[in-house]
Amino acid sequence: MKVRAALSSLAVVAAVTAVGAAAPASAGHDRNPSERVATYAYGLAPVQAESVPNSQAGGSTRITALPNGKVQVSVQAWGLAPLLPHAMHLHGFTDQADLGCPGPAADSDGNGLVNVIEGAPSYGGIIASLTTSGDTSPSSALALDRFPVADADGRLSYTRTFVNGDSLANADTAQVVVHGIDLNTSGTYDFDAGPSELTDQAPLEATLPVLCGGIAN
């Protein structure tokens, strides 16, 4: 079953424009056409090189296509910057096959870090922002006040059900990307490493991808 069929109720708005994705770990069984439930589960792996401080986290994701056009996304992650929000998005392509998640080799400018723009050719544009409340469109990509916060041990648990989203009919891939690395262990996202390449109003630390994982068709 293609991802486009399993996730047909999530929003697809932007495609920004990558190295092997995990295959679906499981696919749910059908009861009848109106109660079809398909589940895909996969791991989240570090995007950054081991030499990048505080970047070697881990996690897992489950995406479940529920009856009546609903889609539930769950994320479990650990080793994250504690007590800080972590922007999370579902990424994908509308015009090409899945390329999977980026690794350290995506660091095209050679500064030792893989930023959002360097990772985008791998995981595509934002399909949905995995916020805890309110808007879930790409417009909420940097709404750090509405993303989940890791606990004091750096663990994060997120589940949200999406209802009545736009069609994913043209998307062939889904990648979950988790952002936020406290490079200098200051307990906050600061500007020691400079601003994000996306906006000078946000620190680079807040937008650096830390984990990525996904499913191919």
PDB file of N, CA, C and O in Angstrom, residues 10 61 73-75 86-90 126 128-133 135-137 140 146-148 158 160 162 175-178:
ATOM      1  N   LEU A  10      -3.881  13.737   5.528  1.00  0.00           N
ATOM      2  CA  LEU A  10      -2.981  14.783   6.027  1.00  0.00           C
ATOM      3  C   LEU A  10      -2.783  15.883   4.999  1.00  0.00           C
ATOM      4  O   LEU A  10      -2.948  15.678   3.806  1.00  0.00           O
ATOM      5  N   THR A  61       8.553   6.266  15.441  1.00  0.00           N
ATOM      6  CA  THR A  61       7.325   6.923  14.998  1.00  0.00           C
ATOM      7  C   THR A  61       6.330   5.872  14.528  1.00  0.00           C
ATOM      8  O   THR A  61       6.720   4.844  13.973  1.00  0.00           O
ATOM      9  N   VAL A  73      -0.587  10.373  14.314  1.00  0.00           N
ATOM     10  CA  VAL A  73       0.877  10.366  14.282  1.00  0.00           C
ATOM     11  C   VAL A  73       1.385  10.320  15.716  1.00  0.00           C
ATOM     12  O   VAL A  73       0.999  11.145  16.545  1.00  0.00           O
ATOM     13  N   SER A  74       2.235   9.350  16.014  1.00  0.00           N
ATOM     14  CA  SER A  74       2.844   9.225  17.340  1.00  0.00           C
ATOM     15  C   SER A  74       4.359   9.274  17.204  1.00  0.00           C
ATOM     16  O   SER A  74       4.921   8.680  16.269  1.00  0.00           O
ATOM     17  N   VAL A  75       5.013   9.973  18.116  1.00  0.00           N
ATOM     18  CA  VAL A  75       6.472  10.077  18.131  1.00  0.00           C
ATOM     19  C   VAL A  75       6.964   9.833  19.544  1.00  0.00           C
ATOM     20  O   VAL A  75       6.453  10.431  20.495  1.00  0.00           O
ATOM     21  N   HIS A  86      10.698  21.005  20.817  1.00  0.00           N
ATOM     22  CA  HIS A  86      11.317  20.412  19.633  1.00  0.00           C
ATOM     23  C   HIS A  86      10.334  20.456  18.474  1.00  0.00           C
ATOM     24  O   HIS A  86       9.318  19.748  18.485  1.00  0.00           O
ATOM     25  N   ALA A  87      10.626  21.320  17.509  1.00  0.00           N
ATOM     26  CA  ALA A  87       9.788  21.384  16.312  1.00  0.00           C
ATOM     27  C   ALA A  87       9.835  20.030  15.606  1.00  0.00           C
ATOM     28  O   ALA A  87      10.908  19.423  15.480  1.00  0.00           O
ATOM     29  N   MET A  88       8.683  19.545  15.170  1.00  0.00           N
ATOM     30  CA  MET A  88       8.600  18.264  14.481  1.00  0.00           C
ATOM     31  C   MET A  88       7.673  18.432  13.277  1.00  0.00           C
ATOM     32  O   MET A  88       6.640  19.101  13.364  1.00  0.00           O
ATOM     33  N   HIS A  89       8.051  17.816  12.175  1.00  0.00           N
ATOM     34  CA  HIS A  89       7.251  17.937  10.963  1.00  0.00           C
ATOM     35  C   HIS A  89       7.187  16.610  10.222  1.00  0.00           C
ATOM     36  O   HIS A  89       8.107  15.794  10.316  1.00  0.00           O
ATOM     37  N   LEU A  90       6.121  16.437   9.491  1.00  0.00           N
ATOM     38  CA  LEU A  90       6.016  15.360   8.528  1.00  0.00           C
ATOM     39  C   LEU A  90       6.392  15.944   7.181  1.00  0.00           C
ATOM     40  O   LEU A  90       5.801  16.937   6.738  1.00  0.00           O
ATOM     41  N   ILE A 126       7.514  20.420   3.938  1.00  0.00           N
ATOM     42  CA  ILE A 126       6.647  20.124   5.075  1.00  0.00           C
ATOM     43  C   ILE A 126       5.245  19.754   4.597  1.00  0.00           C
ATOM     44  O   ILE A 126       4.606  20.503   3.865  1.00  0.00           O
ATOM     45  N   ALA A 128       3.026  18.465   7.157  1.00  0.00           N
ATOM     46  CA  ALA A 128       2.265  18.898   8.331  1.00  0.00           C
ATOM     47  C   ALA A 128       3.227  19.226   9.459  1.00  0.00           C
ATOM     48  O   ALA A 128       4.286  18.607   9.589  1.00  0.00           O
ATOM     49  N   SER A 129       2.864  20.220  10.266  1.00  0.00           N
ATOM     50  CA  SER A 129       3.608  20.546  11.480  1.00  0.00           C
ATOM     51  C   SER A 129       2.993  19.754  12.631  1.00  0.00           C
ATOM     52  O   SER A 129       1.782  19.834  12.868  1.00  0.00           O
ATOM     53  N   LEU A 130       3.813  19.001  13.334  1.00  0.00           N
ATOM     54  CA  LEU A 130       3.301  18.131  14.400  1.00  0.00           C
ATOM     55  C   LEU A 130       3.208  18.920  15.706  1.00  0.00           C
ATOM     56  O   LEU A 130       3.895  18.642  16.687  1.00  0.00           O
ATOM     57  N   THR A 131       2.338  19.905  15.696  1.00  0.00           N
ATOM     58  CA  THR A 131       2.125  20.751  16.867  1.00  0.00           C
ATOM     59  C   THR A 131       1.235  20.040  17.880  1.00  0.00           C
ATOM     60  O   THR A 131       0.556  19.059  17.557  1.00  0.00           O
ATOM     61  N   THR A 132       1.226  20.533  19.089  1.00  0.00           N
ATOM     62  CA  THR A 132       0.395  19.943  20.135  1.00  0.00           C
ATOM     63  C   THR A 132      -1.020  20.496  20.136  1.00  0.00           C
ATOM     64  O   THR A 132      -1.933  19.886  20.702  1.00  0.00           O
ATOM     65  N   SER A 133      -1.214  21.664  19.520  1.00  0.00           N
ATOM     66  CA  SER A 133      -2.539  22.271  19.460  1.00  0.00           C
ATOM     67  C   SER A 133      -2.584  23.239  18.296  1.00  0.00           C
ATOM     68  O   SER A 133      -1.553  23.673  17.784  1.00  0.00           O
ATOM     69  N   ASP A 135      -3.100  25.082  14.658  1.00  0.00           N
ATOM     70  CA  ASP A 135      -2.756  24.857  13.259  1.00  0.00           C
ATOM     71  C   ASP A 135      -1.674  23.803  13.092  1.00  0.00           C
ATOM     72  O   ASP A 135      -0.716  23.740  13.871  1.00  0.00           O
ATOM     73  N   THR A 136      -1.814  22.966  12.052  1.00  0.00           N
ATOM     74  CA  THR A 136      -0.826  21.933  11.755  1.00  0.00           C
ATOM     75  C   THR A 136      -0.224  22.096  10.360  1.00  0.00           C
ATOM     76  O   THR A 136       0.467  21.201   9.881  1.00  0.00           O
ATOM     77  N   SER A 137      -0.474  23.218   9.729  1.00  0.00           N
ATOM     78  CA  SER A 137       0.025  23.440   8.374  1.00  0.00           C
ATOM     79  C   SER A 137       1.502  23.841   8.411  1.00  0.00           C
ATOM     80  O   SER A 137       2.065  24.125   9.477  1.00  0.00           O
ATOM     81  N   SER A 140       2.954  26.753  10.535  1.00  0.00           N
ATOM     82  CA  SER A 140       3.331  26.621  11.948  1.00  0.00           C
ATOM     83  C   SER A 140       4.693  25.960  12.119  1.00  0.00           C
ATOM     84  O   SER A 140       5.019  25.475  13.205  1.00  0.00           O
ATOM     85  N   ARG A 146       4.123  25.789  20.426  1.00  0.00           N
ATOM     86  CA  ARG A 146       3.099  24.766  20.255  1.00  0.00           C
ATOM     87  C   ARG A 146       3.664  23.423  19.833  1.00  0.00           C
ATOM     88  O   ARG A 146       2.951  22.565  19.319  1.00  0.00           O
ATOM     89  N   PHE A 147       4.959  23.218  20.043  1.00  0.00           N
ATOM     90  CA  PHE A 147       5.565  21.915  19.793  1.00  0.00           C
ATOM     91  C   PHE A 147       5.846  21.225  21.128  1.00  0.00           C
ATOM     92  O   PHE A 147       5.960  21.879  22.169  1.00  0.00           O
ATOM     93  N   PRO A 148       5.948  19.892  21.122  1.00  0.00           N
ATOM     94  CA  PRO A 148       6.186  19.181  22.380  1.00  0.00           C
ATOM     95  C   PRO A 148       7.528  19.541  23.004  1.00  0.00           C
ATOM     96  O   PRO A 148       8.497  19.857  22.309  1.00  0.00           O
ATOM     97  N   TYR A 158       4.664  12.063  21.991  1.00  0.00           N
ATOM     98  CA  TYR A 158       3.696  12.880  21.258  1.00  0.00           C
ATOM     99  C   TYR A 158       2.714  11.990  20.516  1.00  0.00           C
ATOM    100  O   TYR A 158       3.104  11.015  19.872  1.00  0.00           O
ATOM    101  N   ARG A 160      -0.977  12.785  18.171  1.00  0.00           N
ATOM    102  CA  ARG A 160      -2.056  13.672  17.761  1.00  0.00           C
ATOM    103  C   ARG A 160      -2.794  13.056  16.577  1.00  0.00           C
ATOM    104  O   ARG A 160      -2.167  12.454  15.694  1.00  0.00           O
ATOM    105  N   PHE A 162      -5.044  13.719  13.300  1.00  0.00           N
ATOM    106  CA  PHE A 162      -5.334  14.744  12.313  1.00  0.00           C
ATOM    107  C   PHE A 162      -6.661  14.418  11.631  1.00  0.00           C
ATOM    108  O   PHE A 162      -6.905  13.287  11.242  1.00  0.00           O
ATOM    109  N   GLN A 175       8.367  11.475   5.843  1.00  0.00           N
ATOM    110  CA  GLN A 175       9.510  11.459   6.742  1.00  0.00           C
ATOM    111  C   GLN A 175       9.167  12.308   7.960  1.00  0.00           C
ATOM    112  O   GLN A 175       8.674  13.427   7.817  1.00  0.00           O
ATOM    113  N   VAL A 176       9.407  11.799   9.142  1.00  0.00           N
ATOM    114  CA  VAL A 176       9.269  12.602  10.351  1.00  0.00           C
ATOM    115  C   VAL A 176      10.640  13.174  10.695  1.00  0.00           C
ATOM    116  O   VAL A 176      11.629  12.438  10.764  1.00  0.00           O
ATOM    117  N   VAL A 177      10.702  14.491  10.867  1.00  0.00           N
ATOM    118  CA  VAL A 177      11.958  15.159  11.223  1.00  0.00           C
ATOM    119  C   VAL A 177      11.743  15.904  12.538  1.00  0.00           C
ATOM    120  O   VAL A 177      10.789  16.666  12.679  1.00  0.00           O
ATOM    121  N   VAL A 178      12.633  15.653  13.499  1.00  0.00           N
ATOM    122  CA  VAL A 178      12.612  16.327  14.797  1.00  0.00           C
ATOM    123  C   VAL A 178      13.777  17.307  14.841  1.00  0.00           C
ATOM    124  O   VAL A 178      14.901  16.960  14.441  1.00  0.00           O
TER     125      VAL A 178
END
